[in-house]
Short mmCIF file of C-alpha atoms in Angstrom, two decimals:
data_model
loop_
_atom_site.label_atom_id
_atom_site.label_comp_id
_atom_site.label_asym_id
_atom_site.label_seq_id
_atom_site.Cartn_x
_atom_site.Cartn_y
_atom_site.Cartn_z
CA MET O 22 -47.62 -12.68 12.47
CA ALA O 23 -45.51 -14.69 14.33
CA TYR O 24 -46.65 -17.82 16.42
CA TYR O 25 -47.52 -16.57 20.01
CA PHE O 26 -47.51 -19.49 22.54
CA GLU O 27 -50.31 -18.84 24.76
CA GLU O 28 -48.69 -20.22 28.12
CA PRO O 29 -46.08 -18.58 30.05
CA SER O 30 -42.35 -20.50 29.39
CA ARG O 31 -41.75 -21.96 33.03
CA THR O 32 -39.09 -23.43 35.44
CA PHE O 33 -38.78 -26.00 37.66
CA GLY O 34 -38.75 -23.42 40.40
CA GLU O 35 -42.39 -22.63 39.64
CA TYR O 36 -43.39 -26.33 40.50
CA LEU O 37 -44.25 -28.55 43.53
CA LEU O 38 -45.18 -32.13 43.47
CA VAL O 39 -48.34 -32.88 45.48
CA PRO O 40 -48.31 -36.02 48.09
CA GLY O 41 -49.97 -39.00 46.80
CA TYR O 42 -51.08 -41.87 48.85
CA SER O 43 -48.20 -43.96 50.10
CA SER O 44 -48.81 -47.76 50.99
CA ALA O 45 -46.42 -49.34 53.54
CA GLU O 46 -44.41 -50.73 50.74
CA CYS O 47 -43.51 -47.38 49.66
CA ILE O 48 -39.63 -46.90 51.32
CA PRO O 49 -37.24 -45.49 50.04
CA THR O 50 -35.23 -48.76 49.87
CA SER O 51 -37.81 -50.27 47.85
CA VAL O 52 -37.24 -47.68 44.62
CA ASN O 53 -36.08 -48.77 41.75
CA LEU O 54 -34.53 -45.99 39.43
CA ALA O 55 -33.52 -47.98 36.82
CA THR O 56 -34.31 -46.11 33.14
CA PRO O 57 -33.66 -46.58 29.56
CA LEU O 58 -30.67 -44.82 27.65
CA VAL O 59 -31.81 -45.58 24.30
CA LYS O 60 -35.20 -46.26 22.28
CA PHE O 61 -36.87 -49.58 22.03
CA LYS O 62 -40.21 -51.33 20.47
CA LYS O 63 -43.08 -51.63 22.59
CA GLY O 64 -42.96 -54.91 24.29
CA GLU O 65 -39.23 -54.65 24.07
CA THR O 66 -36.51 -53.46 26.65
CA SER O 67 -33.92 -51.05 26.13
CA PRO O 68 -30.72 -52.61 25.06
CA LEU O 69 -28.78 -50.61 27.06
CA MET O 70 -30.24 -49.11 30.63
CA MET O 71 -29.18 -47.24 33.47
CA ASN O 72 -29.38 -47.75 36.95
CA ILE O 73 -29.90 -44.06 37.70
CA PRO O 74 -31.19 -41.31 36.00
CA MET O 75 -28.11 -39.38 35.76
CA THR O 76 -25.87 -38.70 32.34
CA SER O 77 -22.69 -36.03 32.59
CA ALA O 78 -23.11 -33.39 30.37
CA ILE O 79 -20.60 -33.20 27.14
CA MET O 80 -18.27 -30.14 28.69
CA GLN O 81 -14.58 -29.82 29.28
CA ALA O 82 -15.24 -29.29 32.76
CA VAL O 83 -17.04 -32.20 33.69
CA SER O 84 -16.64 -35.33 31.52
CA ASN O 85 -13.55 -36.83 31.37
CA ASP O 86 -12.33 -40.23 32.23
CA THR O 87 -11.64 -39.93 35.60
CA LEU O 88 -15.62 -38.67 35.91
CA ALA O 89 -16.97 -41.32 33.89
CA ILE O 90 -15.51 -44.05 35.98
CA ALA O 91 -16.87 -42.61 39.34
CA LEU O 92 -20.25 -42.19 37.84
CA ALA O 93 -20.29 -45.60 35.93
CA LYS O 94 -19.96 -46.74 39.33
CA GLU O 95 -23.03 -45.74 40.55
CA GLY O 96 -25.24 -46.84 37.96
CA GLY O 97 -24.92 -43.47 35.16
CA VAL O 98 -23.40 -42.73 31.95
CA SER O 99 -20.55 -39.77 31.26
CA PHE O 100 -20.48 -38.41 27.82
CA ILE O 101 -16.74 -37.62 27.06
CA PHE O 102 -16.37 -33.90 25.96
CA GLY O 103 -15.72 -33.87 22.15
CA SER O 104 -14.03 -30.34 22.12
CA GLN O 105 -10.53 -32.24 21.91
CA SER O 106 -9.25 -33.82 19.33
CA ILE O 107 -10.26 -37.22 18.43
CA GLU O 108 -7.48 -39.05 19.28
CA SER O 109 -7.44 -37.56 22.82
CA GLU O 110 -11.22 -38.35 22.99
CA ALA O 111 -10.72 -41.85 21.87
CA ALA O 112 -7.98 -42.43 24.45
CA MET O 113 -10.30 -41.08 27.17
CA VAL O 114 -12.92 -43.46 26.08
CA ALA O 115 -10.52 -46.57 25.82
CA ARG O 116 -9.18 -45.43 29.38
CA VAL O 117 -12.71 -45.91 30.95
CA LYS O 118 -13.34 -49.15 29.05
CA ASN O 119 -10.00 -50.85 30.19
CA TYR O 120 -10.17 -49.37 33.74
CA LYS O 121 -12.67 -52.30 34.89
CA LYS O 122 -12.86 -55.96 33.56
CA GLY O 123 -12.96 -58.92 35.48
CA PHE O 124 -9.76 -59.90 33.44
CA ILE O 125 -7.36 -56.31 32.90
CA THR O 126 -4.43 -56.83 30.51
CA SER O 127 -1.89 -55.35 32.57
CA THR O 128 -1.01 -51.56 31.42
CA SER O 129 1.93 -51.76 33.93
CA ASN O 130 5.10 -54.07 32.73
CA ILE O 131 8.89 -53.72 33.24
CA THR O 132 11.71 -55.47 32.51
CA PRO O 133 14.01 -57.40 35.56
CA ASP O 134 16.94 -55.08 34.43
CA ALA O 135 15.15 -51.83 35.33
CA THR O 136 15.60 -49.95 38.35
CA LEU O 137 13.46 -48.71 41.44
CA ALA O 138 13.56 -45.13 39.97
CA ASP O 139 12.27 -47.02 36.68
CA ILE O 140 9.34 -48.42 38.63
CA ILE O 141 8.64 -44.77 40.30
CA ALA O 142 8.52 -42.96 37.01
CA LEU O 143 5.87 -45.69 35.89
CA LYS O 144 3.61 -45.51 38.63
CA GLU O 145 3.76 -42.01 38.65
CA LYS O 146 2.68 -42.10 34.93
CA THR O 147 -0.16 -45.02 35.15
CA GLY O 148 -1.20 -44.35 38.95
CA HIS O 149 -0.95 -48.32 39.00
CA SER O 150 0.97 -50.09 42.05
CA THR O 151 0.94 -53.46 40.91
CA VAL O 152 3.86 -53.89 37.98
CA ALA O 153 3.94 -57.35 36.34
CA VAL O 154 7.63 -58.02 35.51
CA THR O 155 8.25 -59.82 31.98
CA ASP O 156 11.28 -60.68 29.92
CA ASP O 157 10.25 -58.13 26.90
CA GLY O 158 8.72 -55.42 29.40
CA THR O 159 5.38 -56.28 27.52
CA ALA O 160 1.83 -57.34 28.98
CA ASN O 161 2.21 -60.66 27.30
CA GLY O 162 5.67 -61.49 27.89
CA LYS O 163 7.07 -64.46 29.97
CA LEU O 164 6.20 -63.68 33.49
CA LEU O 165 9.19 -63.74 35.43
CA GLY O 166 7.41 -61.55 38.86
CA ILE O 167 5.26 -59.09 40.23
CA ILE O 168 6.08 -55.51 41.88
CA GLY O 169 3.60 -54.46 44.53
CA SER O 170 3.60 -51.13 46.68
CA ARG O 171 5.16 -53.45 49.83
CA ASP O 172 7.64 -54.48 47.39
CA TYR O 173 10.09 -51.67 48.06
CA ARG O 174 10.63 -48.37 50.27
CA VAL O 175 11.62 -45.35 48.84
CA SER O 176 13.25 -44.29 51.68
CA ARG O 177 15.18 -47.08 52.45
CA MET O 178 16.32 -48.18 48.77
CA SER O 179 18.65 -46.95 46.14
CA PRO O 180 16.85 -45.75 43.19
CA ASP O 181 19.34 -47.47 40.82
CA THR O 182 18.43 -50.82 42.59
CA PRO O 183 17.50 -53.48 39.72
CA VAL O 184 14.11 -54.52 39.69
CA SER O 185 15.16 -58.68 39.80
CA GLU O 186 16.29 -57.89 43.58
CA PHE O 187 13.01 -56.95 44.98
CA MET O 188 10.26 -58.41 43.05
CA THR O 189 8.15 -61.14 44.22
CA PRO O 190 9.40 -63.64 41.77
CA ARG O 191 7.59 -66.03 39.39
CA GLU O 192 8.55 -69.01 42.03
CA LYS O 193 6.84 -67.68 44.49
CA LEU O 194 3.60 -66.64 43.04
CA VAL O 195 -0.09 -67.76 43.04
CA THR O 196 -1.19 -68.16 39.41
CA ALA O 197 -3.80 -69.60 37.42
CA PRO O 198 -3.89 -70.70 34.01
CA ASP O 199 -5.85 -68.92 31.46
CA GLY O 200 -9.09 -69.40 30.84
CA THR O 201 -9.80 -69.83 34.52
CA SER O 202 -13.36 -68.62 35.00
CA LEU O 203 -13.94 -65.04 36.94
CA LYS O 204 -15.56 -66.94 40.08
CA GLU O 205 -12.77 -69.10 40.21
CA ALA O 206 -9.86 -66.46 39.88
CA ASN O 207 -11.57 -64.42 43.15
CA ASP O 208 -11.99 -67.87 44.92
CA ILE O 209 -8.10 -68.44 44.59
CA ILE O 210 -7.60 -64.65 45.37
CA TRP O 211 -9.63 -65.02 48.56
CA ASP O 212 -8.33 -68.83 49.62
CA ASN O 213 -4.85 -67.27 49.14
CA LYS O 214 -5.38 -63.74 50.60
CA LEU O 215 -3.99 -62.17 47.33
CA ASN O 216 -4.35 -58.61 46.00
CA ALA O 217 -3.57 -59.82 42.46
CA LEU O 218 -3.98 -63.20 40.59
CA PRO O 219 -1.78 -63.52 37.24
CA LEU O 220 -3.02 -65.62 34.75
CA VAL O 221 -0.73 -67.37 32.40
CA ASP O 222 -1.16 -69.73 28.92
CA LYS O 223 0.59 -72.77 28.66
CA ASN O 224 4.34 -70.95 28.00
CA ASP O 225 4.13 -69.28 30.95
CA HIS O 226 3.31 -65.95 29.21
CA LEU O 227 1.51 -63.56 30.88
CA THR O 228 -2.46 -62.99 29.88
CA TYR O 229 -4.20 -61.28 32.21
CA ILE O 230 -4.47 -59.91 35.87
CA VAL O 231 -7.84 -60.18 37.87
CA PHE O 232 -7.23 -58.02 40.75
CA ARG O 233 -9.06 -58.19 44.63
CA LYS O 234 -10.12 -55.03 44.69
CA ASP O 235 -12.30 -55.21 41.80
CA TYR O 236 -14.08 -57.69 43.18
CA GLU O 237 -14.52 -55.66 46.45
CA SER O 238 -15.38 -52.58 44.17
CA HIS O 239 -18.45 -54.52 42.71
CA LYS O 240 -19.34 -55.45 46.28
CA GLU O 241 -19.25 -51.83 47.35
CA ASN O 242 -21.07 -50.28 44.04
CA VAL O 243 -23.71 -52.32 43.63
CA ASN O 244 -25.17 -50.25 41.05
CA GLU O 245 -22.12 -50.33 38.84
CA LEU O 246 -23.00 -50.21 35.20
CA LEU O 247 -21.19 -52.63 33.17
CA ASP O 248 -21.49 -54.23 29.44
CA GLU O 249 -21.11 -57.99 28.74
CA ASN O 250 -17.44 -57.74 29.16
CA LYS O 251 -18.01 -56.49 32.69
CA SER O 252 -16.17 -53.24 31.54
CA TYR O 253 -17.80 -49.52 32.57
CA ILE O 254 -20.72 -48.15 30.13
CA VAL O 255 -19.39 -45.06 28.42
CA GLY O 256 -20.43 -42.96 26.52
CA ALA O 257 -18.81 -39.72 24.01
CA GLY O 258 -19.79 -36.81 22.43
CA ILE O 259 -19.68 -35.89 18.51
CA ASN O 260 -20.42 -32.89 16.90
CA THR O 261 -21.68 -32.50 12.99
CA ARG O 262 -18.28 -31.31 11.19
CA ASP O 263 -15.58 -34.08 11.79
CA PHE O 264 -17.96 -37.20 12.61
CA LYS O 265 -17.04 -38.92 9.73
CA GLU O 266 -13.77 -39.26 11.02
CA ARG O 267 -14.86 -39.21 14.98
CA VAL O 268 -17.13 -41.59 15.08
CA PRO O 269 -14.91 -44.53 13.59
CA ALA O 270 -12.35 -43.84 16.32
CA LEU O 271 -14.94 -43.73 19.15
CA VAL O 272 -16.36 -46.95 18.07
CA GLU O 273 -13.18 -48.58 17.92
CA ALA O 274 -11.98 -47.54 21.36
CA GLY O 275 -15.64 -48.93 22.91
CA ALA O 276 -17.69 -45.99 23.39
CA ASP O 277 -21.03 -47.63 24.16
CA VAL O 278 -23.34 -44.70 23.13
CA LEU O 279 -22.69 -41.16 21.01
CA CYS O 280 -24.41 -38.11 21.60
CA ILE O 281 -24.25 -35.14 18.88
CA ASP O 282 -23.48 -31.88 21.13
CA SER O 283 -25.08 -29.15 19.67
CA SER O 284 -26.83 -26.09 21.34
CA GLU O 285 -29.99 -26.65 19.18
CA GLY O 286 -30.83 -29.87 17.26
CA TYR O 287 -33.41 -28.91 14.84
CA SER O 288 -31.10 -28.58 12.11
CA GLU O 289 -30.04 -30.49 8.88
CA TRP O 290 -26.91 -30.77 10.00
CA GLN O 291 -28.00 -33.57 12.89
CA LYS O 292 -30.05 -35.03 10.29
CA ASN O 293 -27.27 -35.51 7.90
CA THR O 294 -25.03 -36.77 11.16
CA ILE O 295 -27.45 -39.68 12.14
CA ALA O 296 -28.20 -40.49 8.27
CA TRP O 297 -24.40 -40.79 8.02
CA ILE O 298 -24.36 -43.44 10.81
CA ARG O 299 -27.40 -45.75 10.20
CA GLU O 300 -25.80 -45.85 6.67
CA THR O 301 -22.54 -46.78 8.02
CA TYR O 302 -23.15 -48.73 11.19
CA GLY O 303 -27.23 -49.31 10.77
CA ASP O 304 -28.35 -49.59 14.51
CA THR O 305 -25.54 -51.01 16.09
CA VAL O 306 -24.31 -47.77 16.89
CA LYS O 307 -26.39 -45.63 19.50
CA VAL O 308 -26.95 -42.04 18.74
CA GLY O 309 -28.51 -39.38 20.99
CA ALA O 310 -29.67 -35.73 19.60
CA GLY O 311 -30.51 -32.11 20.50
CA ASN O 312 -31.35 -30.14 21.94
CA VAL O 313 -34.53 -29.11 21.11
CA VAL O 314 -37.70 -27.56 22.90
CA ASP O 315 -40.91 -28.14 21.60
CA GLY O 316 -42.69 -31.24 19.98
CA GLU O 317 -41.89 -30.04 16.39
CA GLY O 318 -38.24 -30.52 17.22
CA PHE O 319 -38.79 -33.86 18.95
CA ARG O 320 -40.53 -35.02 16.05
CA PHE O 321 -38.02 -34.14 13.63
CA LEU O 322 -35.14 -35.63 15.32
CA ALA O 323 -37.11 -38.95 16.02
CA ASP O 324 -38.33 -39.59 12.22
CA CYS O 325 -34.16 -38.78 11.79
CA GLY O 326 -33.37 -41.62 13.73
CA ALA O 327 -32.15 -40.57 16.87
CA ASP O 328 -31.97 -42.84 20.03
CA PHE O 329 -32.71 -40.60 22.59
CA ILE O 330 -33.56 -36.88 22.18
CA LYS O 331 -32.22 -33.85 24.68
CA VAL O 332 -34.45 -31.07 25.91
CA GLY O 333 -33.42 -27.98 26.57
CA ILE O 334 -31.61 -24.18 25.20
CA GLY O 335 -30.40 -22.10 27.65
CA GLY O 336 -31.12 -23.47 30.52
CA GLY O 337 -27.67 -24.21 31.75
CA SER O 338 -25.98 -22.22 34.62
CA ILE O 339 -23.33 -21.13 32.53
CA CYS O 340 -25.39 -20.95 29.40
CA ILE O 341 -26.06 -17.16 28.30
CA THR O 342 -27.88 -18.45 24.88
CA ARG O 343 -30.74 -16.85 26.18
CA GLU O 344 -29.46 -13.51 26.85
CA THR O 345 -27.08 -13.40 23.91
CA LYS O 346 -29.52 -15.00 21.03
CA GLY O 347 -33.37 -14.41 22.69
CA ILE O 348 -33.98 -17.88 21.95
CA GLY O 349 -34.71 -20.71 24.17
CA ARG O 350 -37.65 -22.01 26.61
CA GLY O 351 -38.01 -22.11 30.08
CA GLN O 352 -36.89 -25.94 30.98
CA ALA O 353 -40.24 -27.34 32.68
CA THR O 354 -42.32 -25.94 30.05
CA ALA O 355 -40.04 -27.89 27.51
CA LEU O 356 -39.86 -30.38 28.85
CA ILE O 357 -43.75 -31.17 29.21
CA ASP O 358 -44.10 -30.17 25.48
CA VAL O 359 -41.64 -32.62 24.64
CA CYS O 360 -42.51 -35.28 26.50
CA ASN O 361 -46.17 -34.98 25.51
CA GLU O 362 -44.77 -35.65 21.74
CA ARG O 363 -43.00 -38.54 22.63
CA ASP O 364 -45.89 -40.26 24.32
CA LYS O 365 -47.74 -39.41 21.32
CA TYR O 366 -44.55 -40.95 19.06
CA PHE O 367 -45.15 -44.18 21.08
CA GLU O 368 -48.78 -44.58 20.79
CA GLU O 369 -48.36 -44.20 16.73
CA THR O 370 -45.43 -45.98 16.09
CA GLY O 371 -44.43 -48.49 19.12
CA VAL O 372 -40.99 -46.81 19.23
CA TYR O 373 -40.50 -45.32 22.63
CA ILE O 374 -37.28 -42.50 22.43
CA PRO O 375 -36.29 -41.77 25.74
CA ILE O 376 -35.98 -38.13 26.77
CA CYS O 377 -32.88 -36.59 28.36
CA SER O 378 -33.49 -33.03 30.62
CA ASP O 379 -30.40 -30.83 29.96
CA GLY O 380 -30.02 -27.92 32.01
CA GLY O 381 -32.60 -25.81 34.48
CA ILE O 382 -31.19 -28.00 37.66
CA VAL O 383 -30.61 -25.82 40.76
CA HIS O 384 -31.85 -28.15 43.45
CA ASP O 385 -32.01 -31.84 43.70
CA HIS O 386 -35.76 -31.81 43.85
CA HIS O 387 -35.64 -30.30 40.52
CA VAL O 388 -34.66 -33.94 39.60
CA THR O 389 -37.56 -35.47 40.50
CA LEU O 390 -39.73 -33.03 39.15
CA ALA O 391 -38.16 -33.42 36.21
CA LEU O 392 -38.69 -37.01 36.20
CA ALA O 393 -42.39 -36.47 37.07
CA MET O 394 -42.56 -34.25 33.70
CA GLY O 395 -42.11 -37.42 31.59
CA ALA O 396 -37.42 -37.37 31.34
CA ASP O 397 -36.58 -40.52 31.41
CA PHE O 398 -33.04 -39.28 32.85
CA LEU O 399 -31.10 -36.22 33.19
CA MET O 400 -27.61 -34.50 31.52
CA LEU O 401 -26.13 -32.24 34.15
CA GLY O 402 -22.86 -29.94 34.17
CA ARG O 403 -22.75 -27.70 37.41
CA TYR O 404 -23.74 -30.52 39.20
CA PHE O 405 -21.20 -32.98 38.27
CA ALA O 406 -18.33 -30.11 38.11
CA ARG O 407 -18.45 -29.56 41.89
CA PHE O 408 -16.95 -33.10 42.79
CA ASP O 409 -13.53 -34.61 43.27
CA GLU O 410 -13.85 -36.28 40.07
CA SER O 411 -14.22 -33.77 37.75
CA PRO O 412 -11.21 -32.48 35.64
CA THR O 413 -10.95 -28.64 37.06
CA ASN O 414 -8.79 -27.45 39.30
CA LYS O 415 -9.99 -27.34 43.12
CA VAL O 416 -8.77 -23.37 44.48
CA ARG O 417 -9.13 -21.54 47.57
CA ILE O 418 -11.34 -18.23 47.72
CA ASN O 419 -12.25 -16.00 50.07
CA GLY O 420 -11.75 -18.66 52.69
CA ARG O 421 -13.80 -21.32 51.19
CA TYR O 422 -12.89 -23.90 48.29
CA VAL O 423 -14.58 -23.51 44.51
CA LYS O 424 -13.85 -25.68 41.38
CA GLU O 425 -13.92 -23.79 37.91
CA TYR O 426 -16.32 -24.40 35.70
CA TRP O 427 -16.73 -22.97 32.32
CA GLY O 428 -19.83 -23.32 29.22
CA GLU O 429 -18.91 -24.94 26.02
CA GLY O 430 -19.38 -21.47 24.51
CA SER O 431 -17.15 -19.33 26.74
CA ASN O 432 -14.09 -17.91 24.98
CA ARG O 433 -11.98 -20.84 27.27
CA ALA O 434 -13.60 -23.62 25.75
CA ARG O 435 -14.29 -22.13 22.34
CA ASN O 436 -16.23 -24.86 21.33
CA TRP O 437 -17.29 -23.42 17.90
CA GLN O 438 -18.67 -27.04 16.71
CA ARG O 439 -21.54 -26.71 19.34
CA TYR O 440 -22.56 -23.67 17.96
CA ASP O 441 -22.07 -24.14 14.38
CA LEU O 442 -24.69 -23.17 11.80
CA GLY O 443 -22.99 -24.06 8.84
CA GLY O 444 -20.62 -20.65 8.78
CA ALA O 445 -16.89 -20.06 9.54
CA GLY O 446 -14.74 -22.79 11.64
CA LYS O 447 -14.93 -20.34 14.72
CA LEU O 448 -16.53 -18.74 17.56
CA SER O 449 -18.08 -15.25 16.78
CA PHE O 450 -19.33 -14.37 20.36
CA GLU O 451 -19.58 -16.17 23.66
CA GLU O 452 -22.84 -18.42 24.74
CA GLY O 453 -20.98 -19.20 28.15
CA VAL O 454 -19.67 -17.66 30.84
CA ASP O 455 -16.55 -19.14 32.81
CA SER O 456 -16.94 -19.36 36.29
CA TYR O 457 -16.63 -21.41 39.60
CA VAL O 458 -19.03 -23.49 41.73
CA PRO O 459 -18.92 -24.42 45.22
CA TYR O 460 -16.72 -27.58 45.87
CA ALA O 461 -19.07 -30.63 47.17
CA GLY O 462 -16.36 -33.25 47.60
CA SER O 463 -16.59 -36.98 46.41
CA LEU O 464 -19.47 -37.84 43.61
CA LYS O 465 -20.35 -40.63 45.31
CA ASP O 466 -21.28 -38.70 48.52
CA GLY O 467 -23.07 -36.44 46.50
CA VAL O 468 -25.33 -38.74 44.32
CA TYR O 469 -26.36 -40.72 47.62
CA THR O 470 -27.43 -37.67 48.92
CA THR O 471 -29.49 -36.62 45.55
CA LEU O 472 -31.16 -39.55 45.16
CA SER O 473 -31.79 -40.65 48.61
CA LYS O 474 -34.06 -37.10 48.08
CA VAL O 475 -35.63 -38.59 45.00
CA ARG O 476 -36.36 -41.83 46.24
CA SER O 477 -38.01 -40.47 49.74
CA THR O 478 -39.95 -37.94 47.21
CA MET O 479 -41.40 -40.50 45.12
CA CYS O 480 -42.29 -42.75 48.14
CA ASN O 481 -43.97 -39.46 49.32
CA CYS O 482 -46.02 -39.71 45.95
CA GLY O 483 -46.85 -43.30 46.27
CA ALA O 484 -44.37 -44.41 43.22
CA LEU O 485 -41.82 -47.19 43.55
CA SER O 486 -40.11 -46.44 39.86
CA ILE O 487 -39.82 -43.18 37.00
CA PRO O 488 -42.75 -44.79 35.09
CA GLU O 489 -44.91 -45.11 38.22
CA LEU O 490 -44.05 -41.76 39.26
CA ARG O 491 -44.83 -40.44 35.65
CA GLU O 492 -48.00 -42.00 35.68
CA LYS O 493 -49.26 -40.64 39.57
CA ALA O 494 -47.53 -37.47 40.02
CA LYS O 495 -49.44 -34.48 40.46
CA LEU O 496 -47.86 -31.16 39.96
CA THR O 497 -49.17 -27.38 40.73
CA VAL O 498 -47.64 -24.23 39.38
CA VAL O 499 -46.61 -22.15 42.51
CA SER O 500 -47.13 -18.25 43.22
CA SER O 501 -43.62 -16.04 43.95
CA THR O 502 -44.86 -15.76 47.41
CA SER O 503 -45.51 -19.53 48.32
CA ILE O 504 -41.74 -19.88 46.67
CA VAL O 505 -40.98 -17.74 49.81
CA GLU O 506 -43.13 -19.83 52.17
CA GLY O 507 -41.38 -22.55 50.96
CA GLY O 508 -38.20 -21.86 52.38
CA SER O 509 -37.21 -20.81 56.03
CA HIS O 510 -38.80 -17.30 56.86
CA ASP O 511 -40.06 -14.86 59.53
CA VAL O 512 -36.64 -16.31 61.87
CA ILE O 513 -32.82 -15.24 62.31
CA LEU O 514 -30.92 -18.20 61.37
CA LYS O 515 -28.58 -18.93 63.93
CA GLU O 516 -25.54 -19.05 61.90
CA HIS O 517 -26.62 -15.30 60.98
CA VAL O 518 -26.42 -14.13 64.58
CA THR O 519 -22.99 -12.70 65.51
CA ASP O 520 -21.74 -11.55 68.97
#
């Protein structure tokens, strides 16, 4: 006979946290949300830590370079979607890695005989308002001048005006020699009230530009997640089909961590993918795997060498895998089971493998519940698709703004590699829907609100860190009537009253 689980499959909405003792130290500003992204040995620290427990889903409608930059500023990591060409995904990764370094290699360059029309076209292409003028129009040519947004007025100048007539010429520029430290560069910027400081070599060739906005951005985004070169941390999705070509391209582009994007991870395909990565790169390339929903699946991927493991099948808001195939498990039950196995594995081996809870998040407090149940971080799709920085269109429907959101298993995405079981290279049936989500403004504001609730709830539980929350949390199953009791009830909301 088939195996039957004794307990029902439960969701986050069926649980509540019971408050614990809160000392005077338990205030939201004291809560530390740092969490490991990849595995580490007992007594050591994870080589890749996040400042907040949030990653964005490997989805066309969610994780492009724009959202990756916005999330890294807040301390989390995006996994650039893999259901695109290798070249396109690698280019997105490279744009994130090149976006912010203390020293920027100029990507907007032009020759002095170019025109204002060329400047306008270049700005439309790159989005950059600062353009370096070099003798050969390259990033490392001899510096002849700089053009900023204040150097020209489109309405008052002819499009064919030569760049040489309105650029700030070399003799009027404040520069610094190549080799200047970032601190020294920022001091020069501050002392001279500059927006940008070019660095030049002994032959007066441009090497880098340091921007004032990068310094100010760091001060505004105290949790931003940077590598040792002060570039943003970014992840990328891979599949179990073209990994031998895709992984090298992503590594070359600078991806800090990879993740196998699959609807079901307990498979030989994932084992083979991880084995090839280990044989080729050893432990230098970090790769997450999944998804699984029980301890047996966790143990399999742990033994395969996964750096983190994703939990969840069928719990995403646009996922219909449970409906179409009848497989999956309630996200809360799956998470609790896998995290128990994770702890056993840690006791046995001394290796801690972080758990990513993927799916099932409907309300902000579900984030705290997932962390209390053992998740080290979450992967979110619908949540991030709502923000300005996601790659989808914002449209107005019935008087309200919404953003498009579709699943990787939908007919629109047709990401057959994610659902591949070694068959034909196509999507035989849909496992996701095409939909809209309510528009929610900027990512920064949304993440701030969500994490403010998380920090506050953690204080209610007497916890100032995620490991402490896991240790002190007390969870109770709620009945259907107590769920009703938990919301507004037996009143008439003012917004529902009409004249």
